[in-house]
Short mmCIF file of C-alpha atoms in Angstrom, two decimals:
data_model
loop_
_atom_site.label_atom_id
_atom_site.label_comp_id
_atom_site.label_asym_id
_atom_site.label_seq_id
_atom_site.Cartn_x
_atom_site.Cartn_y
_atom_site.Cartn_z
CA UNK S 211 22.12 21.13 -10.30
CA UNK S 212 24.23 18.56 -8.46
CA UNK S 213 21.36 17.58 -6.12
CA UNK S 214 19.47 16.28 -9.17
CA UNK S 215 22.26 13.84 -10.08
CA UNK S 216 21.93 10.14 -9.22
CA UNK S 217 23.69 9.09 -6.03
CA UNK S 218 26.25 6.27 -6.08
CA UNK S 219 27.73 4.66 -2.99
CA UNK S 220 31.34 3.48 -3.49
CA UNK S 221 32.58 0.86 -1.03
CA UNK S 222 36.22 -0.28 -0.85
CA UNK S 223 38.70 -0.72 1.99
CA UNK S 224 41.55 0.60 -0.21
CA UNK S 225 41.59 4.44 -0.43
CA UNK S 226 43.44 4.24 -3.74
CA UNK S 227 40.57 2.32 -5.32
CA UNK S 228 38.05 4.87 -4.05
CA UNK S 229 40.13 7.71 -5.53
CA UNK S 230 40.23 5.97 -8.93
CA UNK S 231 36.45 5.49 -8.95
CA UNK S 232 35.97 9.06 -7.84
CA UNK S 233 38.03 10.29 -10.79
CA UNK S 234 35.96 8.21 -13.20
CA UNK S 235 32.50 9.12 -11.85
CA UNK S 236 32.75 12.41 -9.99
CA UNK S 237 31.68 14.64 -12.90
CA UNK S 238 28.54 12.60 -13.61
CA UNK S 239 27.13 11.61 -10.23
CA UNK S 240 26.94 12.49 -6.56
CA UNK S 241 29.24 10.12 -4.70
CA UNK S 242 29.24 8.63 -1.22
CA UNK S 243 32.25 6.74 0.16
CA UNK S 244 32.53 3.88 2.64
CA UNK S 245 35.70 2.02 3.68
CA UNK S 246 34.02 -1.01 5.25
CA UNK S 247 30.77 -2.94 5.29
CA UNK S 248 29.29 -1.33 8.40
CA UNK S 249 29.78 2.17 6.99
CA UNK S 250 28.24 1.02 3.71
CA UNK S 251 25.09 -0.28 5.42
CA UNK S 252 24.71 2.91 7.45
CA UNK S 253 25.15 5.20 4.43
CA UNK S 254 22.80 3.09 2.28
CA UNK S 255 20.05 3.25 4.91
CA UNK S 256 20.54 6.97 5.50
CA UNK S 257 20.92 8.24 1.93
CA UNK S 258 19.14 5.62 -0.21
CA UNK S 259 21.66 5.75 -3.10
CA UNK S 260 20.57 4.87 -6.62
CA UNK S 261 23.41 2.35 -7.05
CA UNK S 262 26.16 0.70 -4.98
CA UNK S 263 29.63 -0.21 -6.33
CA UNK S 264 30.89 -2.73 -3.80
CA UNK S 265 34.29 -4.36 -3.29
CA UNK S 266 34.17 -8.08 -2.46
CA UNK S 267 37.29 -8.75 -0.40
CA UNK S 268 37.14 -6.46 2.64
CA UNK S 269 38.20 -7.13 6.25
CA UNK S 270 35.46 -7.64 8.82
CA UNK S 271 32.52 -7.96 6.46
CA UNK S 272 32.89 -9.14 2.88
CA UNK S 273 31.04 -7.57 0.00
CA UNK S 274 28.91 -10.71 -0.26
CA UNK S 275 27.81 -10.24 3.36
CA UNK S 276 27.11 -6.54 2.81
CA UNK S 277 24.99 -7.30 -0.24
CA UNK S 278 23.08 -10.00 1.65
CA UNK S 279 22.25 -7.53 4.41
CA UNK S 280 21.22 -4.83 1.92
CA UNK S 281 18.82 -7.23 0.21
CA UNK S 282 17.40 -8.41 3.54
CA UNK S 283 16.40 -4.86 4.53
CA UNK S 284 13.13 -3.56 3.09
CA UNK S 285 14.59 -0.04 2.98
CA UNK S 286 17.58 -0.98 0.83
CA UNK S 287 16.66 -4.18 -1.04
CA UNK S 288 15.67 -2.20 -4.16
CA UNK S 289 19.15 -0.64 -4.57
CA UNK S 290 21.13 -2.38 -7.34
CA UNK S 291 24.60 -3.59 -6.37
CA UNK S 292 27.55 -3.98 -8.74
CA UNK S 293 30.57 -5.83 -7.39
CA UNK S 294 33.96 -4.31 -8.23
CA UNK S 295 36.56 -7.00 -7.65
CA UNK S 296 39.76 -8.64 -8.83
CA UNK S 297 38.16 -12.07 -8.36
CA UNK S 298 37.52 -13.79 -11.68
CA UNK S 299 36.48 -17.26 -10.53
CA UNK S 300 33.09 -18.30 -11.89
CA UNK S 301 32.09 -19.60 -8.45
CA UNK S 302 32.62 -16.17 -6.95
CA UNK S 303 30.52 -14.56 -9.67
CA UNK S 304 27.76 -17.08 -9.08
CA UNK S 305 27.82 -16.35 -5.36
CA UNK S 306 27.55 -12.64 -6.07
CA UNK S 307 24.48 -13.06 -8.27
CA UNK S 308 22.98 -15.44 -5.72
CA UNK S 309 23.14 -12.78 -2.99
CA UNK S 310 21.47 -10.21 -5.24
CA UNK S 311 24.12 -8.35 -7.27
CA UNK S 312 23.17 -7.19 -10.77
CA UNK S 313 26.65 -7.08 -12.33
CA UNK S 314 30.42 -7.41 -11.91
CA UNK S 315 33.24 -5.03 -12.84
CA UNK S 316 36.75 -6.46 -12.62
CA UNK S 317 39.87 -4.71 -11.39
CA UNK S 318 41.92 -3.04 -12.66
CA UNK S 319 38.96 -1.04 -13.88
CA UNK S 320 38.55 0.45 -17.35
CA UNK S 321 36.95 3.92 -17.03
CA UNK S 322 34.75 3.53 -20.12
CA UNK S 323 33.46 0.16 -18.89
CA UNK S 324 32.65 1.53 -15.44
CA UNK S 325 30.75 4.50 -16.86
CA UNK S 326 28.84 2.29 -19.32
CA UNK S 327 27.82 -0.28 -16.70
CA UNK S 328 26.74 2.41 -14.26
CA UNK S 329 24.72 4.22 -16.92
CA UNK S 330 23.02 0.98 -18.00
CA UNK S 331 21.90 -0.01 -14.53
CA UNK S 332 20.74 3.48 -13.60
CA UNK S 333 18.64 3.45 -16.79
CA UNK S 334 17.06 0.20 -15.66
CA UNK S 335 16.28 1.77 -12.28
CA UNK S 336 14.64 4.75 -13.98
CA UNK S 337 12.59 2.46 -16.23
CA UNK S 338 11.35 0.50 -13.23
CA UNK S 339 10.51 3.72 -11.40
CA UNK S 340 8.53 4.94 -14.42
CA UNK S 341 6.62 1.66 -14.53
CA UNK S 342 5.76 1.96 -10.82
CA UNK S 343 4.65 5.57 -11.30
CA UNK S 344 2.34 4.66 -14.19
CA UNK S 345 0.84 1.85 -12.13
CA UNK S 346 0.28 4.17 -9.17
CA UNK S 347 -1.45 6.72 -11.42
CA UNK S 348 -3.80 4.03 -12.74
CA UNK S 349 -4.57 2.82 -9.21
CA UNK S 350 -5.30 6.34 -7.99
CA UNK S 351 -7.55 7.12 -10.94
CA UNK S 352 -9.45 3.95 -10.14
CA UNK S 353 -9.85 5.15 -6.55
CA UNK S 354 -11.08 8.50 -7.85
CA UNK S 355 -13.86 6.74 -9.76
CA UNK S 356 -14.95 4.97 -6.58
CA UNK S 357 -15.77 8.32 -4.95
CA UNK S 358 -18.37 8.98 -7.67
CA UNK S 359 -20.13 5.64 -7.43
CA UNK S 360 -21.98 3.32 -5.07
CA UNK S 361 -19.28 0.70 -5.51
CA UNK S 362 -16.62 0.14 -2.87
CA UNK S 363 -12.89 -0.17 -3.01
CA UNK S 364 -13.19 -3.80 -1.97
CA UNK S 365 -15.45 -4.47 -4.96
CA UNK S 366 -12.78 -3.07 -7.25
CA UNK S 367 -10.12 -5.15 -5.52
CA UNK S 368 -12.13 -8.37 -5.72
CA UNK S 369 -13.25 -8.08 -9.33
CA UNK S 370 -9.71 -7.21 -10.41
CA UNK S 371 -8.34 -10.35 -8.78
CA UNK S 372 -11.22 -12.40 -10.20
CA UNK S 373 -10.21 -11.10 -13.62
CA UNK S 374 -6.62 -12.23 -13.12
CA UNK S 375 -7.79 -15.73 -12.12
CA UNK S 376 -10.04 -16.07 -15.18
CA UNK S 377 -7.33 -14.72 -17.49
CA UNK S 378 -4.89 -17.35 -16.26
CA UNK S 379 -7.53 -20.09 -16.58
CA UNK S 380 -8.17 -18.97 -20.17
CA UNK S 381 -4.49 -19.49 -20.90
CA UNK S 382 -3.15 -15.97 -20.91
CA UNK S 383 0.46 -15.50 -19.81
CA UNK S 384 1.11 -14.51 -16.17
CA UNK S 385 2.33 -11.10 -17.41
CA UNK S 386 -0.83 -10.45 -19.44
CA UNK S 387 -3.02 -11.61 -16.55
CA UNK S 388 -1.15 -9.32 -14.15
CA UNK S 389 -1.61 -6.40 -16.55
CA UNK S 390 -5.36 -7.06 -16.48
CA UNK S 391 -5.28 -7.13 -12.68
CA UNK S 392 -3.88 -3.59 -12.75
CA UNK S 393 -6.04 -2.30 -15.62
CA UNK S 394 -9.38 -3.65 -14.39
CA UNK S 395 -9.86 -1.01 -11.64
CA UNK S 396 -10.16 1.59 -14.41
CA UNK S 397 -13.23 0.03 -16.04
CA UNK S 398 -15.66 2.62 -14.64
CA UNK S 399 -13.40 5.69 -14.67
CA UNK S 400 -15.82 7.34 -17.12
CA UNK S 401 -18.41 7.67 -14.36
CA UNK S 402 -16.41 10.69 -13.24
CA UNK S 403 -18.10 12.50 -16.13
CA UNK S 404 -21.69 11.49 -15.24
CA UNK S 405 -23.90 13.96 -13.33
CA UNK S 406 -24.48 13.19 -9.64
CA UNK S 407 -28.27 13.27 -9.96
CA UNK S 408 -28.01 10.37 -12.44
CA UNK S 409 -25.08 8.46 -11.03
CA UNK S 410 -26.36 8.50 -7.44
CA UNK S 411 -30.08 8.26 -8.18
CA UNK S 412 -31.58 5.62 -5.81
CA UNK S 413 -34.47 4.71 -8.11
CA UNK S 414 -34.80 3.51 -11.69
CA UNK S 415 -33.31 5.75 -14.38
CA UNK S 416 -35.50 7.31 -17.06
CA UNK S 417 -34.73 6.50 -20.69
CA UNK S 418 -32.89 9.80 -21.11
CA UNK S 419 -30.95 9.28 -17.89
CA UNK S 420 -29.95 5.77 -18.96
CA UNK S 421 -28.73 7.11 -22.29
CA UNK S 422 -26.58 9.57 -20.37
CA UNK S 423 -25.25 6.77 -18.14
CA UNK S 424 -24.36 4.78 -21.26
CA UNK S 425 -21.86 7.49 -22.17
CA UNK S 426 -19.48 6.52 -19.35
CA UNK S 427 -17.46 3.97 -21.40
CA UNK S 428 -16.81 6.64 -24.04
CA UNK S 429 -15.90 9.17 -21.35
CA UNK S 430 -13.56 6.64 -19.75
CA UNK S 431 -11.80 5.98 -23.05
CA UNK S 432 -11.41 9.72 -23.57
CA UNK S 433 -9.98 10.23 -20.07
CA UNK S 434 -7.39 7.50 -20.58
CA UNK S 435 -6.60 8.82 -24.07
CA UNK S 436 -4.15 7.47 -26.64
CA UNK S 437 -1.32 6.70 -24.23
CA UNK S 438 2.02 5.11 -25.14
CA UNK S 439 1.87 2.93 -22.02
CA UNK S 440 0.71 -0.63 -22.72
CA UNK S 441 -1.06 -0.69 -19.35
CA UNK S 442 -2.98 2.52 -20.05
CA UNK S 443 -3.94 1.22 -23.50
CA UNK S 444 -5.31 -1.92 -21.89
CA UNK S 445 -7.18 0.14 -19.27
CA UNK S 446 -8.69 2.24 -22.06
CA UNK S 447 -9.82 -0.88 -23.90
CA UNK S 448 -11.44 -2.31 -20.77
CA UNK S 449 -13.15 0.99 -19.96
CA UNK S 450 -14.55 1.33 -23.48
CA UNK S 451 -15.81 -2.21 -24.06
CA UNK S 452 -16.81 -3.70 -20.68
CA UNK S 453 -20.54 -3.04 -21.32
CA UNK S 454 -20.58 -4.78 -24.68
CA UNK S 455 -22.49 -8.09 -24.70
CA UNK S 456 -21.71 -11.37 -26.43
CA UNK S 457 -24.94 -11.25 -28.49
CA UNK S 458 -24.33 -7.67 -29.68
CA UNK S 459 -26.97 -6.00 -27.50
CA UNK S 460 -24.50 -4.06 -25.36
CA UNK S 461 -23.10 -0.55 -25.62
CA UNK S 462 -21.57 1.79 -26.74
CA UNK S 463 -20.78 0.09 -30.08
CA UNK S 464 -22.94 -3.03 -30.12
CA UNK S 465 -19.97 -5.33 -30.70
CA UNK S 466 -20.64 -9.05 -30.83
CA UNK S 467 -18.76 -12.21 -29.80
CA UNK S 468 -15.00 -12.20 -30.20
CA UNK S 469 -15.11 -8.72 -31.72
CA UNK S 470 -15.25 -7.62 -28.08
CA UNK S 471 -11.67 -7.58 -26.70
CA UNK S 472 -11.03 -10.57 -24.46
CA UNK S 473 -9.92 -8.57 -21.43
CA UNK S 474 -13.11 -6.49 -21.57
CA UNK S 475 -15.20 -9.69 -21.72
CA UNK S 476 -13.41 -11.01 -18.65
CA UNK S 477 -13.89 -7.78 -16.68
CA UNK S 478 -17.58 -7.62 -17.63
CA UNK S 479 -18.20 -11.09 -16.21
CA UNK S 480 -16.18 -10.57 -13.03
CA UNK S 481 -17.75 -7.18 -12.39
CA UNK S 482 -21.28 -8.60 -12.59
CA UNK S 483 -20.41 -11.66 -10.49
CA UNK S 484 -19.12 -9.52 -7.63
CA UNK S 485 -21.93 -6.97 -7.93
CA UNK S 486 -24.60 -9.68 -7.71
CA UNK S 487 -22.98 -11.42 -4.73
CA UNK S 488 -22.47 -8.17 -2.78
CA UNK S 489 -24.87 -6.19 -0.62
CA UNK S 490 -25.61 -2.66 -1.82
CA UNK S 491 -27.91 0.07 -0.44
CA UNK S 492 -30.41 -0.76 -3.20
CA UNK S 493 -30.19 -4.60 -3.09
CA UNK S 494 -29.38 -7.66 -1.02
CA UNK S 495 -26.56 -10.02 -1.92
CA UNK S 496 -27.49 -12.93 -4.13
CA UNK S 497 -26.42 -16.43 -3.15
CA UNK S 498 -23.58 -18.04 -5.08
CA UNK S 499 -26.03 -20.61 -6.43
CA UNK S 500 -28.46 -17.97 -7.74
CA UNK S 501 -25.62 -15.93 -9.19
CA UNK S 502 -24.14 -18.88 -11.05
CA UNK S 503 -27.58 -19.86 -12.35
CA UNK S 504 -28.00 -16.34 -13.71
CA UNK S 505 -24.58 -16.34 -15.34
CA UNK S 506 -25.26 -19.72 -16.92
CA UNK S 507 -28.58 -18.39 -18.24
CA UNK S 508 -26.70 -15.45 -19.78
CA UNK S 509 -24.14 -17.62 -21.61
CA UNK S 510 -24.14 -16.62 -25.25
CA UNK S 511 -26.31 -13.59 -24.46
CA UNK S 512 -24.53 -11.23 -22.09
CA UNK S 513 -21.37 -13.25 -21.51
CA UNK S 514 -18.78 -15.25 -23.40
CA UNK S 515 -19.88 -18.89 -22.77
CA UNK S 516 -16.31 -20.13 -22.32
CA UNK S 517 -15.59 -17.51 -19.66
CA UNK S 518 -18.70 -18.42 -17.66
CA UNK S 519 -17.56 -22.05 -17.63
CA UNK S 520 -14.08 -20.99 -16.54
CA UNK S 521 -15.50 -18.90 -13.69
CA UNK S 522 -17.46 -21.93 -12.49
CA UNK S 523 -14.32 -24.08 -12.82
CA UNK S 524 -12.28 -21.56 -10.80
CA UNK S 525 -15.04 -20.90 -8.25
CA UNK S 526 -13.00 -22.15 -5.26
CA UNK S 527 -10.29 -19.54 -6.01
CA UNK S 528 -12.93 -16.88 -6.61
CA UNK S 529 -14.62 -17.61 -3.28
CA UNK S 530 -11.26 -17.53 -1.51
CA UNK S 531 -10.68 -14.02 -2.90
CA UNK S 532 -14.18 -12.97 -1.78
CA UNK S 533 -13.45 -14.20 1.74
CA UNK S 534 -10.07 -12.48 1.85
CA UNK S 535 -11.56 -9.09 0.95
CA UNK S 536 -15.05 -9.37 2.39
CA UNK S 537 -17.07 -6.20 3.05
#
């Protein structure tokens, strides 16, 4: 169906050029046409095309100016722009990339080149959209887990940002640390599978109830499954191993030391730090001093000693995050 085809906005003050582009692209895409910059901006805002092919030299408003305005508008800044121009000067190309274009096609156009460039950039758009969708699914699953627990959304937000700070301090790349920021909210997703009378019990759990509660990392790993997405794989790893302890006394597998995945060790520490320093219906908030004393006492037992030292080193950043998202 034609309404399912990607939408491309073609902008050129010469009708002949628009007709040529129409001939090249009409069978593959839905096309919009603008003869000047003002029309282009109006159509882009109204129809949100998937791609813009934009002439540079136009009367009134140049293509560079149109692109600048598109990128300055929150509604249209995400739309990729390809300049279609007879200009070949390197300075002009540099200016185009500086204002936000993703590519150039030179006139006179070659149909095969136009179709290939358009296909490539639309594929990149689809890949980015898929990435955003996966991230949104992970975030919403994390919110779903919050509804089954005493924890709050702000707790999830804080401990996730704490985890990013510690990951960077440990030396992980910004990309890997950002992935942990997005995966950390999934650490307790398995609590969805725990009975309410256990999960929400105000008093101490019996031995049998605690054994049932200890199943939530396994349930979380099962919920997240064997996904192809790197982010979901990381979320599964964090969910499965965040209750393991450095000395091997944790659950569900009793892993010890560096056998516990690093990201899970980071999340475990940040989760406990925020839980201890936060007020809950069943407890008062601990002071930062008491919390840090407890974490230091648990070095080499519950927590990776190096990570505890890094949390103390990064405490000013951690406290800034706590203040930003206070209860």
